[in-house]
XYZ file of C-alpha atoms in Angstrom:
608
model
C -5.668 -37.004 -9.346
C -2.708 -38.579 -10.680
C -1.154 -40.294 -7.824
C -2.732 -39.299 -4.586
C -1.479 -35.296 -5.037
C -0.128 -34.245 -7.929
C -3.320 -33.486 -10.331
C -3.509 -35.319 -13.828
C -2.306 -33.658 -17.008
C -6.038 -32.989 -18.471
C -6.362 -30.782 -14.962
C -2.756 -28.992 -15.205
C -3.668 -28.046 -18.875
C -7.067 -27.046 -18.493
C -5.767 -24.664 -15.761
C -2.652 -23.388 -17.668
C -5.564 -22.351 -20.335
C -7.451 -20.534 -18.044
C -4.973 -18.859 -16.698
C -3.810 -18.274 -20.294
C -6.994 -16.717 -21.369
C -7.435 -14.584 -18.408
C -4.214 -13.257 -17.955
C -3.850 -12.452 -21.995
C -7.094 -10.060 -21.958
C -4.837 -7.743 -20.002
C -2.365 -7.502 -22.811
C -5.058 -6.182 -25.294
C -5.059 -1.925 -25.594
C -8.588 -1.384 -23.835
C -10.374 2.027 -22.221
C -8.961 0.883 -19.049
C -7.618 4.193 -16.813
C -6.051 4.265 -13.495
C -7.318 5.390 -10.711
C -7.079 9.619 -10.605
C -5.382 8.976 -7.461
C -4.272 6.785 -4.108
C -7.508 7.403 -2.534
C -8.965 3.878 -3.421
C -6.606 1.607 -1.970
C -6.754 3.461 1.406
C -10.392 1.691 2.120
C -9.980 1.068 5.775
C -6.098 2.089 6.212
C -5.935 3.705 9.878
C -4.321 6.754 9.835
C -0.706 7.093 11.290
C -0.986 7.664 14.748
C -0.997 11.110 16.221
C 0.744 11.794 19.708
C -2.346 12.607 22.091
C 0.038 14.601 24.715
C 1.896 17.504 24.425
C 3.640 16.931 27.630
C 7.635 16.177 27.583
C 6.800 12.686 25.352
C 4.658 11.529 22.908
C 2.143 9.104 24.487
C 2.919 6.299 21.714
C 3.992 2.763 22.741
C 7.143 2.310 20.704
C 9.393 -0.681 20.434
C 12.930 0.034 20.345
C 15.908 -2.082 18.591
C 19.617 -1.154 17.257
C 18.270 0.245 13.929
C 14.374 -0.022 13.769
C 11.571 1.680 15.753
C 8.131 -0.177 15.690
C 4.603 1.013 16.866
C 1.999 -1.308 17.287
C -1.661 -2.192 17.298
C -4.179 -4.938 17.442
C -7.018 -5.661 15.278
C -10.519 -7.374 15.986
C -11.714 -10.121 13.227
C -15.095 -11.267 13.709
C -15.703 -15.123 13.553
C -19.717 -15.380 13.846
C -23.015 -13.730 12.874
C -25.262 -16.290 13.521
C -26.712 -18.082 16.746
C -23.459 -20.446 17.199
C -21.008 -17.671 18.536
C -17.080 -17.906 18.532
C -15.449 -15.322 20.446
C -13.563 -12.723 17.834
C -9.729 -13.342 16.861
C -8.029 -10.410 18.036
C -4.403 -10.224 15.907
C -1.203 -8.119 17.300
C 0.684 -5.978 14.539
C 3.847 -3.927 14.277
C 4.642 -1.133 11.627
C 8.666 0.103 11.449
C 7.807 4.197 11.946
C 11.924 4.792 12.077
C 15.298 3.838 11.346
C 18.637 4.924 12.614
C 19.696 5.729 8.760
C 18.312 6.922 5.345
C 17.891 5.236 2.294
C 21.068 6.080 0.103
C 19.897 7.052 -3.475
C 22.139 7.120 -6.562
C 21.699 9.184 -9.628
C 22.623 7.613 -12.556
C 22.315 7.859 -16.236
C 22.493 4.182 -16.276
C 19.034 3.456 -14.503
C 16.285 2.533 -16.602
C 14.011 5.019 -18.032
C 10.609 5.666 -15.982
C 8.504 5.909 -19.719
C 6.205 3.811 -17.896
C 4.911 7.213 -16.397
C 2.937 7.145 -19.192
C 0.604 4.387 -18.719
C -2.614 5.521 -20.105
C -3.075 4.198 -23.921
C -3.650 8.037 -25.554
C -0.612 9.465 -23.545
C 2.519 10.495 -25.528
C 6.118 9.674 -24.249
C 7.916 13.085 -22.410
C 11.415 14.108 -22.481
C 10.662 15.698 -19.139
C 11.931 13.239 -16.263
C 10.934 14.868 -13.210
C 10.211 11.724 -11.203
C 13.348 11.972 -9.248
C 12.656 15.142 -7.999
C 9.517 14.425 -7.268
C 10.119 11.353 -5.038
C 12.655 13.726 -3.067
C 9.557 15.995 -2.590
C 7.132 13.489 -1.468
C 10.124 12.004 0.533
C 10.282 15.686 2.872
C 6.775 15.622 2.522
C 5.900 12.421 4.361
C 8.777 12.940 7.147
C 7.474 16.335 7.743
C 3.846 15.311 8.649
C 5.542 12.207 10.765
C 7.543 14.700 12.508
C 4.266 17.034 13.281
C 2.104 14.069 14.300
C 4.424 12.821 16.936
C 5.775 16.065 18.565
C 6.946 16.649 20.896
C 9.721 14.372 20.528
C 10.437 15.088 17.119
C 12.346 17.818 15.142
C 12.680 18.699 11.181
C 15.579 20.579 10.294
C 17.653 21.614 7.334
C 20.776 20.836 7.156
C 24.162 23.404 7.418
C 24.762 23.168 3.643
C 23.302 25.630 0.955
C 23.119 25.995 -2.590
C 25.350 27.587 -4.001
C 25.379 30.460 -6.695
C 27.473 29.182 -9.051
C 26.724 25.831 -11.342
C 29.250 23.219 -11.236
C 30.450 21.765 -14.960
C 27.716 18.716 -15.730
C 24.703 20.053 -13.114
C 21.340 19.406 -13.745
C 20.092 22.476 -13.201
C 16.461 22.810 -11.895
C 14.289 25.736 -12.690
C 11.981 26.144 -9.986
C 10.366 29.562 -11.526
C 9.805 32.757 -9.805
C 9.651 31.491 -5.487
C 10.046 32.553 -2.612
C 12.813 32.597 -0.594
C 11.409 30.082 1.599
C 10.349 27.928 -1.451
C 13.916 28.305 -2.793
C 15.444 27.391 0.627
C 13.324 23.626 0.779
C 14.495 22.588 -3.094
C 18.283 23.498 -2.118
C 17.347 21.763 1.082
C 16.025 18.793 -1.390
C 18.963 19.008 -3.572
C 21.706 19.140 -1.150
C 24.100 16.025 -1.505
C 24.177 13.887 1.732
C 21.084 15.078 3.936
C 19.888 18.478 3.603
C 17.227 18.010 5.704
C 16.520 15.748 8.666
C 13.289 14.626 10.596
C 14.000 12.822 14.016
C 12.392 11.541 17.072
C 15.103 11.629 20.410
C 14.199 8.867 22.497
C 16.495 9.887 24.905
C 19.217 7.026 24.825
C 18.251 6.631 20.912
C 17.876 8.648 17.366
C 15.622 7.687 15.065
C 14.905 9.355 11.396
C 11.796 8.726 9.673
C 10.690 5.745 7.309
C 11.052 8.015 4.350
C 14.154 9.679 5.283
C 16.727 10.152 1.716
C 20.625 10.752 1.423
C 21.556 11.673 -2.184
C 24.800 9.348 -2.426
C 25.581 10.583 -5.840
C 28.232 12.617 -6.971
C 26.141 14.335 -10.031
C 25.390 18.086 -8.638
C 21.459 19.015 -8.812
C 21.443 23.038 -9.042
C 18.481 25.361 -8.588
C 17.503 27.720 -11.545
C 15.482 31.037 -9.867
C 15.456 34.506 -10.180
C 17.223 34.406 -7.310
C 19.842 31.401 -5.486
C 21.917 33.952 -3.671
C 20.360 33.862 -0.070
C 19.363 30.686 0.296
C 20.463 30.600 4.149
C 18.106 33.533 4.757
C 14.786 31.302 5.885
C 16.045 28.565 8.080
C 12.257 27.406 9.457
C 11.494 23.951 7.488
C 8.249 23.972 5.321
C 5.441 22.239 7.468
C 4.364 19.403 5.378
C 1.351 21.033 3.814
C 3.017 24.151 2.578
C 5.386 21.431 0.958
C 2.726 19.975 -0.863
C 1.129 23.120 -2.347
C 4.738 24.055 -2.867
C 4.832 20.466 -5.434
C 1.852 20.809 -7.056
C 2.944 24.507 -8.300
C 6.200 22.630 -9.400
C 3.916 20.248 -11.036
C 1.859 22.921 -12.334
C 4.566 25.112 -13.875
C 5.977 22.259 -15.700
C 3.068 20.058 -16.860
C 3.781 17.141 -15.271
C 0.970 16.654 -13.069
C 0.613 12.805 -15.138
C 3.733 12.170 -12.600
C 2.696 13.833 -9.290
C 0.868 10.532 -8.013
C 3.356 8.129 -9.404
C 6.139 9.772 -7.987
C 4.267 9.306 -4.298
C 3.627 5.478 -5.015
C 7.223 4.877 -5.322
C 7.982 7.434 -2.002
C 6.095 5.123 -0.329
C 8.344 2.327 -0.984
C 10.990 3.941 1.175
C 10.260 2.319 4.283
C 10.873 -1.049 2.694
C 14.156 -0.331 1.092
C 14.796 1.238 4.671
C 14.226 -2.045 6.613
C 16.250 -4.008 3.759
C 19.472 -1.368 4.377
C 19.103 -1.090 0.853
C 19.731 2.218 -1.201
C 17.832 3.304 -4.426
C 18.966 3.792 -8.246
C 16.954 6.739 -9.777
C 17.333 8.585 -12.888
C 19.021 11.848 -13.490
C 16.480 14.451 -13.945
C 16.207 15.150 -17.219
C 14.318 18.678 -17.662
C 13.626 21.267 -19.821
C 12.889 25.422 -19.113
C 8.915 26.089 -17.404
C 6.271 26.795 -19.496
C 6.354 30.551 -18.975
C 10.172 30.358 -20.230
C 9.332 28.246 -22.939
C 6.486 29.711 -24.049
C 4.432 26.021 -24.415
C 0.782 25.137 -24.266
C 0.505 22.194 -22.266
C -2.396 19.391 -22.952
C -4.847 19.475 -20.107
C -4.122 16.205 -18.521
C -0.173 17.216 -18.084
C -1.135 19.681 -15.862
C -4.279 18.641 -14.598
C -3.589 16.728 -10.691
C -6.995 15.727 -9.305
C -7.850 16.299 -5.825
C -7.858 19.796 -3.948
C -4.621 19.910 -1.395
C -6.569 19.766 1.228
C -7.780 16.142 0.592
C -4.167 14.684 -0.175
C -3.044 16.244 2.759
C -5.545 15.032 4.469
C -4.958 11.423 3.228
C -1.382 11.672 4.179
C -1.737 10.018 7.081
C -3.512 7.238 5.853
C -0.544 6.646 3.140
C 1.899 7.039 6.136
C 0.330 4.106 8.022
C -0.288 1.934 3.850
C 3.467 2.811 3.911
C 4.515 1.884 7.085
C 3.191 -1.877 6.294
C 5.999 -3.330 4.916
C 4.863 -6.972 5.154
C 1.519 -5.676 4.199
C 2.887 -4.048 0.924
C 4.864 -7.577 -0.002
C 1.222 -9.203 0.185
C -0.546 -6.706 -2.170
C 2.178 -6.953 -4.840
C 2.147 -10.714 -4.632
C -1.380 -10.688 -3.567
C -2.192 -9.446 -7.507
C -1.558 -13.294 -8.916
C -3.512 -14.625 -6.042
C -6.651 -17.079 -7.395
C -9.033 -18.029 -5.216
C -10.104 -20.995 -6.891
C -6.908 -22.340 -7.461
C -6.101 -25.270 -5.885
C -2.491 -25.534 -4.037
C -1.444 -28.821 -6.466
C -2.630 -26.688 -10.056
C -0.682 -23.452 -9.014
C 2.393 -24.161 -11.092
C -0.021 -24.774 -13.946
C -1.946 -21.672 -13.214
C 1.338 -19.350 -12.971
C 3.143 -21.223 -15.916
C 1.099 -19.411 -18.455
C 1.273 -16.322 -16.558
C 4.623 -15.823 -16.773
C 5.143 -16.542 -20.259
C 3.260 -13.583 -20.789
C 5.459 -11.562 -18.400
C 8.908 -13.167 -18.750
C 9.645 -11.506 -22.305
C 8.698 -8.159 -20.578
C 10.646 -8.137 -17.483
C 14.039 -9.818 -20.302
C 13.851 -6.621 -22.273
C 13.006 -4.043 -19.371
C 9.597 -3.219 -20.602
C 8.346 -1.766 -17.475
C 5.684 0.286 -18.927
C 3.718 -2.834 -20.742
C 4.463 -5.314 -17.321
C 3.012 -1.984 -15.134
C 0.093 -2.100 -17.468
C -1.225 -5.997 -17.197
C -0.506 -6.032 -13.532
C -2.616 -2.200 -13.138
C -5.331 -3.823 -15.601
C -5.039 -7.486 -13.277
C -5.535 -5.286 -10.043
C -6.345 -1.743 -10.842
C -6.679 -0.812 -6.896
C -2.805 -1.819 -6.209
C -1.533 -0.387 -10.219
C -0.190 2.350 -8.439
C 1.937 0.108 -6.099
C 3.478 -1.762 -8.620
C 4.751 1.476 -10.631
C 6.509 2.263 -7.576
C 7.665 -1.155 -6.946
C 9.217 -0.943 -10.127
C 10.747 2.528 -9.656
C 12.556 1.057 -6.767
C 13.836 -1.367 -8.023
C 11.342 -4.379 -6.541
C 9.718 -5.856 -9.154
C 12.115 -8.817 -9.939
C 12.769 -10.026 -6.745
C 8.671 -9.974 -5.600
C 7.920 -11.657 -9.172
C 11.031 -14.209 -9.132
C 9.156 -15.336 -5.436
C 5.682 -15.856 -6.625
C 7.269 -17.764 -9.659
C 7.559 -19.946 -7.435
C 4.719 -19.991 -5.568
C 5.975 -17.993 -2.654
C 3.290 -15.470 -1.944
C 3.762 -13.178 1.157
C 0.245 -13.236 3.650
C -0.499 -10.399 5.551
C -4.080 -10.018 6.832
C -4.133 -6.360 8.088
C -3.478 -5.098 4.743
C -5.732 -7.109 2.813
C -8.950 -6.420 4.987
C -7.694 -2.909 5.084
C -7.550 -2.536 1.330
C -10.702 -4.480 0.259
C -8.332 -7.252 -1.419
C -8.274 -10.653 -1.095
C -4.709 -12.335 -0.213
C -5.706 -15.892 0.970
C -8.185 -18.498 0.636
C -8.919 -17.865 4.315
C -10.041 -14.299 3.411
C -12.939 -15.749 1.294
C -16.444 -16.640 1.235
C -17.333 -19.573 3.137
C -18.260 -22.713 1.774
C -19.335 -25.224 4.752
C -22.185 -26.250 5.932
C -22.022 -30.130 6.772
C -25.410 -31.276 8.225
C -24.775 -35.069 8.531
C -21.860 -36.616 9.904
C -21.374 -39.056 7.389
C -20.222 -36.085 5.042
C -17.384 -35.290 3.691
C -16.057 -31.830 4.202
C -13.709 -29.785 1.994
C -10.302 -29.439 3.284
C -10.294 -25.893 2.500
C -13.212 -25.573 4.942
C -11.273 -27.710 7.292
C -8.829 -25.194 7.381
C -11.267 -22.437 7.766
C -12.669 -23.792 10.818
C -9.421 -24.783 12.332
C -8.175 -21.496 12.278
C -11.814 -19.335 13.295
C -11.960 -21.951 16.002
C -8.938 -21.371 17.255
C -8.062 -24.790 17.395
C -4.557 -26.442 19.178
C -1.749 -25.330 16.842
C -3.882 -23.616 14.070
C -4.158 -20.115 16.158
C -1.589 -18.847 13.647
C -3.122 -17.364 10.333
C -2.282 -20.115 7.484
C 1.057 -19.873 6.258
C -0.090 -20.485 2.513
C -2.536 -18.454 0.107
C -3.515 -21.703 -2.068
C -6.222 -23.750 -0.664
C -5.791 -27.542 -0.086
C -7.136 -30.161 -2.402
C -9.955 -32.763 -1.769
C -11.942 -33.113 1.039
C -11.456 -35.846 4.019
C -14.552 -37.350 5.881
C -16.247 -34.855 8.349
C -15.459 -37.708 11.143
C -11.802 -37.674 10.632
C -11.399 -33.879 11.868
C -10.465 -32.142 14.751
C -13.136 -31.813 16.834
C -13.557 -28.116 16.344
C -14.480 -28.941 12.844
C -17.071 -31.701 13.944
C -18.944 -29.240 16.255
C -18.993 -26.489 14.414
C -19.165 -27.873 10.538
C -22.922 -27.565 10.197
C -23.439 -24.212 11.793
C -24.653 -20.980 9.510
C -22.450 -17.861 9.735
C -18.796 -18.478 10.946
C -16.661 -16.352 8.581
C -13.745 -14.108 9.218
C -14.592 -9.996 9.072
C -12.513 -7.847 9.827
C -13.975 -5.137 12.988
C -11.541 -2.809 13.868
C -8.082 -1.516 14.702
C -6.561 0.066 17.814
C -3.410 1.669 18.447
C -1.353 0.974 21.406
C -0.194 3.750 23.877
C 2.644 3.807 26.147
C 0.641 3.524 29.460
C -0.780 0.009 27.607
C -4.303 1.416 26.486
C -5.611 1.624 23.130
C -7.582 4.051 21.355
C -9.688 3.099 17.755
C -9.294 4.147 14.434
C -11.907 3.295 12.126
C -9.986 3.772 9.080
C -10.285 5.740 6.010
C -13.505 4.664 4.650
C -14.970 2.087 7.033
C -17.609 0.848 4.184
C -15.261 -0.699 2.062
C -15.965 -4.461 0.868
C -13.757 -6.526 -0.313
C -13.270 -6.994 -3.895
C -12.837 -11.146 -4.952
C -9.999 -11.567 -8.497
C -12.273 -12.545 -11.548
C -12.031 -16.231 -11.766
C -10.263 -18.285 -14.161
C -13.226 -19.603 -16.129
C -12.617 -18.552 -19.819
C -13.134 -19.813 -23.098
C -9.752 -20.771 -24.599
C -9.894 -18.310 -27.382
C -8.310 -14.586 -26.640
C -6.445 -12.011 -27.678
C -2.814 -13.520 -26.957
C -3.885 -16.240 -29.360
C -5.359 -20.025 -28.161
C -2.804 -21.557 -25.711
C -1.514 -25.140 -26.381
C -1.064 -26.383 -22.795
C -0.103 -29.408 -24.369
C 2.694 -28.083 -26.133
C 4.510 -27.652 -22.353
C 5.286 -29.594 -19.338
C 3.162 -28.095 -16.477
C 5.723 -26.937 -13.857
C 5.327 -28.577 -10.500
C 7.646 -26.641 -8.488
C 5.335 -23.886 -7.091
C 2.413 -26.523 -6.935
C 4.581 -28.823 -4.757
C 6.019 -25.360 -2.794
C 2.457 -24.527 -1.962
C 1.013 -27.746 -1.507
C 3.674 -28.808 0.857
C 3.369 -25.019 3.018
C -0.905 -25.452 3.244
C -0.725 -29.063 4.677
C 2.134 -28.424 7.015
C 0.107 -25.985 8.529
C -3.469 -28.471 8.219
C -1.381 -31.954 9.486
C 0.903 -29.968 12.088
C -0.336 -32.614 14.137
C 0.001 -35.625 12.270
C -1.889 -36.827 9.266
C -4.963 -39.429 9.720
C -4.135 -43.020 8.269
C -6.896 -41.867 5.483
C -4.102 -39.023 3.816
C -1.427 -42.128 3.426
C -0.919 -41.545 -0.156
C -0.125 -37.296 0.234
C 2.125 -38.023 3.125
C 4.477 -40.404 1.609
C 4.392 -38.511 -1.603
C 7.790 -37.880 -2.690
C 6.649 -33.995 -2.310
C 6.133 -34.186 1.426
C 9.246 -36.545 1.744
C 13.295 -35.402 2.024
C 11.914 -31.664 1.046
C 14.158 -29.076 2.431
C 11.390 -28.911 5.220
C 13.828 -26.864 7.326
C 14.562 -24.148 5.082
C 10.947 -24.050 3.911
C 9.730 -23.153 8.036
C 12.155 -20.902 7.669
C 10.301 -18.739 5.221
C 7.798 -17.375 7.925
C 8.878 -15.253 10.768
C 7.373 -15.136 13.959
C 4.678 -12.937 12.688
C 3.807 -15.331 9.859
C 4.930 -13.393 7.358
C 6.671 -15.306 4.122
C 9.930 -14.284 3.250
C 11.691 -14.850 -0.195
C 14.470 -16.804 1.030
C 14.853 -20.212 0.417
C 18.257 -21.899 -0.064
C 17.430 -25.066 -1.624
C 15.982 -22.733 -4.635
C 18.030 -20.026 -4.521
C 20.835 -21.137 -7.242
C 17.335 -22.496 -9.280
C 15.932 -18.302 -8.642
C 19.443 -17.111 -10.076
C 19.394 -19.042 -13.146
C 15.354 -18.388 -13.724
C 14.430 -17.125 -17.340
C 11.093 -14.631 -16.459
């Protein structure tokens, strides 16, 4: 240790060369696939709840504000499983399930391609851009199951306006094949400009749509190419959400583009965030060519190939709903893929340095396919998140906060997942059996918070562990008693679902066996395929270290530091900080933002 907290420059470098070595073997072309589908990040994801009455009102406990209705839950954590027992943490959590507008999306020429569709090493680039069209799908597709889990209060409806017969100069026109008229009724509904289609809950005195609710705020017509567009008034019942589906994978099917079917629903799922931002989405214009049948193609097997039978995505709809839904919980999986256990809170600027030098060049020139590809190799569980991310337009602003070491925490999501988001969420390390020893202050921490001790009942503000230890006899406590007992760890039980007459009712989750999966570690051998890293020919960056290491012992010292700590709080990082607009990054559900004035000219000017 250099002076108390900041870590000597043999540590920073060693770290920056991990980091280097690790993050570079996701560069290299490898037999690396993504998952077939969204069905392994759903682990133990409850499903969206389902109205249990069919009386005048659904029986859900919602929580009402101008813009933004919430439902809410509580989950059980277990703290013990050996003879010392600590009672169980029991966490409160609220999911946005409507808004009082849709997300506006833009078509424009302008918007950057989406060739990172093609992800897999032995695909071949497409001239087919369906992705748009897709997303509207999966869009109708998710509000129509949220209407039909929480009826009675809800209604799905198309809107007034119909396709018309003739094509306006510049259309895109969309050949859906030989359909039905009820088939070509939902894409004109898809296709209208504004809302041509609306899914609502009445709550009486309020009108909320649902999370993935979509207004095309473009002027560029979208037309429907069919053997027949003249009657497209004629079926005016909605599609139920799983005639929608089969309805997309035949689109899919006719032509070959089943290699964008689950992509397209990763980025749907981003709606709800873009909703609680008031934000609208840039897409591209489709760009498509006549089916198959018309044009009289052989398509390769994996362009048409969608694995899965409908039944099982529509029966893990509800599951996505709820993975949706968690839009503090989707923050903390996108940031949560940098996340290093055994990183200490001084050595993360070191650690990320590295990191994004690899990245930087790719997010300057707009490579989205090669950045989608070492984040889905560093994380393959959450790859699919961060092709959507990047199809909404989130990528830069999630990886312009962790370049700075602002990670965003959210427990549910992790233990839901199987990923691992905080130091907190890992294996324990304590065991102190004299008193005379001296105990890690990560384990500190630990305790403090499974304990439940005076001001630590909140869930740790910070991912990054604290440095050093501190003698067992200078803790709280909490810490003393229960330092040397076997078994106090943090699991994750269960979740339950509130109802409006304030009972609960259980959902286990997708899979309940799902374990948690720990990131490989940093320990590699300085040689790899991005070529050997001179640490020493950079200065380590300090700002996210002194960021993190600042937000983990604000939450440890809340109560004062011990005479022993004198040389961390008088460092110059702990002193005249900004500490006001740093508590201001965590709301009162402790969940980071990314603002930060003091940094936010330094964000603007940031070369990644």
């Amino acid at each position: 240790m250099a002076d108390g907290v900041r870590p000597d420059l043999a540590s920073a470098q060693a770290i920056s060369r991990s980091s280097h070595a690790l993050w570079s073997s996701y560069i290299s072309p490898s037999d690396f696939r993504l998952p077939a589908n969204l069905q392994s990040l759903l682990g133990k994801v409850p499903a969206f709840p389902k109205s249990l009455s069919q009386e005048e009102s659904s029986n859900l406990k919602y929580h009402q504000s101008s813009s933004t209705l919430r439902i809410s839950g509580t989950s059980s954590w277990r703290t013990s499983f050996g003879e010392c027992k600590l009672p169980p943490k029991v966490l409160q959590h609220d999911l946005p399930c409507g808004f009082s507008n849709p997300v506006a999306c833009h078509l424009t020429k302008s918007c950057q391609s989406v060739d990172w569709l093609t992800f897999q090493e032995d695909e071949e680039a497409t001239d087919k851009t369906h992705i748009t069209l897709l997303i509207l799908a999966w869009a109708y597709i998710l509000s129509a199951r949220w209407v039909e889990l929480q009826r009675p209060s809800t209604r799905l409806v198309y809107s007034p306006q119909s396709q018309k017969a003739n094509i306006p100069k510049g259309a895109t026109e969309i050949d859906i094949g030989g359909a039905s008229q009820r088939f070509i009724r939902w894409w004109a509904a898809l296709l209208a400009p504004g809302q041509g289609w609306r899914a609502e809950i009445d709550l009486g005195a309020k009108v909320f749509q649902s999370p993935w609710s979509i207004c095309i705020a473009s002027s560029h017509p979208l037309v429907i190419r069919s053997e027949d567009t003249e009657s497209t008034n004629t079926s005016k019942i909605p599609l139920s959400s799983e005639e929608a589906l089969i309805y997309l994978r035949q689109y899919c099917e006719l032509h070959a583009i089943g290699h964008q079917y689950t992509p397209a629903l990763a980025a749907a799922l981003f709606l709800p965030w873009k909703n609680s931002e008031s934000a609208s989405i840039a897409l591209p214009i489709p760009i498509t060519r006549p089916s198959l049948s018309a044009a009289q193609e052989e398509p390769s097997p994996r362009a048409t190939y969608i694995e899965g039978s409908p039944q099982s995505h529509f029966h893990q709809l509800r599951y996505l709903m709820t993975l949706s839904c968690n839009v503090r919980g989707l923050r903390a999986l996108l940031s949560g893929s940098f996340f290093q256990p055994d990183i200490p809170c001084n050595l993360v600027g070191p650690y990320l340095q590295p990191i994004f030098e690899i990245i930087g060049p790719l997010m300057a020139k707009n490579d989205s396919r090669n950045l989608a590809r070492i984040l889905g190799r560093r994380q393959p569980t959450v790859a699919y998140l961060w092709f959507g991310a990047i199809a909404m337009g989130l990528d830069t602003a999630i990886l312009q906060s962790v370049r700075i070491g602002l990670f965003s925490i959210e427990p549910h999501a992790a233990a839901w997942t199987g990923t691992t988001h905080s130091f907190i969420d890992g294996l324990p390390q304590f065991r102190y059996t004299t008193p005379d020893a001296d105990i890690t202050r990560a384990d500190e921490c630990r305790l403090l918070y499974l304990t439940a001790s005076k001001n630590h009942q909140r869930y740790p503000v910070s991912p990054w562990p604290p440095f050093g230890t501190i003698p067992l006899v200078q803790t709280d406590i909490e810490v003393r008693q229960h330092a040397s007992c076997k078994g106090h760890d943090l699991q994750y039980s269960s979740w339950r679902w509130d109802t409006h007459d304030g009972g609960t009712y259980e959902d286990v989750g997708y899979n309940p066996m799902v374990r948690p999966v720990y990131p490989q570690r940093t320990t590699h051998s300085n040689t790899d395929l991005g070529g050997p890293y001179r640490a020493e020919d950079s200065s380590p960056d300090q700002l996210a270290s002194e960021v993190a290491t600042r937000s983990i012992f604000r939450w440890l010292r809340v109560d004062g530091f011990p005479s022993i700590e004198k040389s961390i709080f008088t460092h110059e990082w702990f002193i005249d900080s900004g500490s006001s607009d740093e508590e201001s990054l965590y709301d009162d559900d402790d969940s980071p933002t990314t603002e930060l004035s003091d940094v936010e000219a330094w964000l603007d000017n940031l070369e990644i």
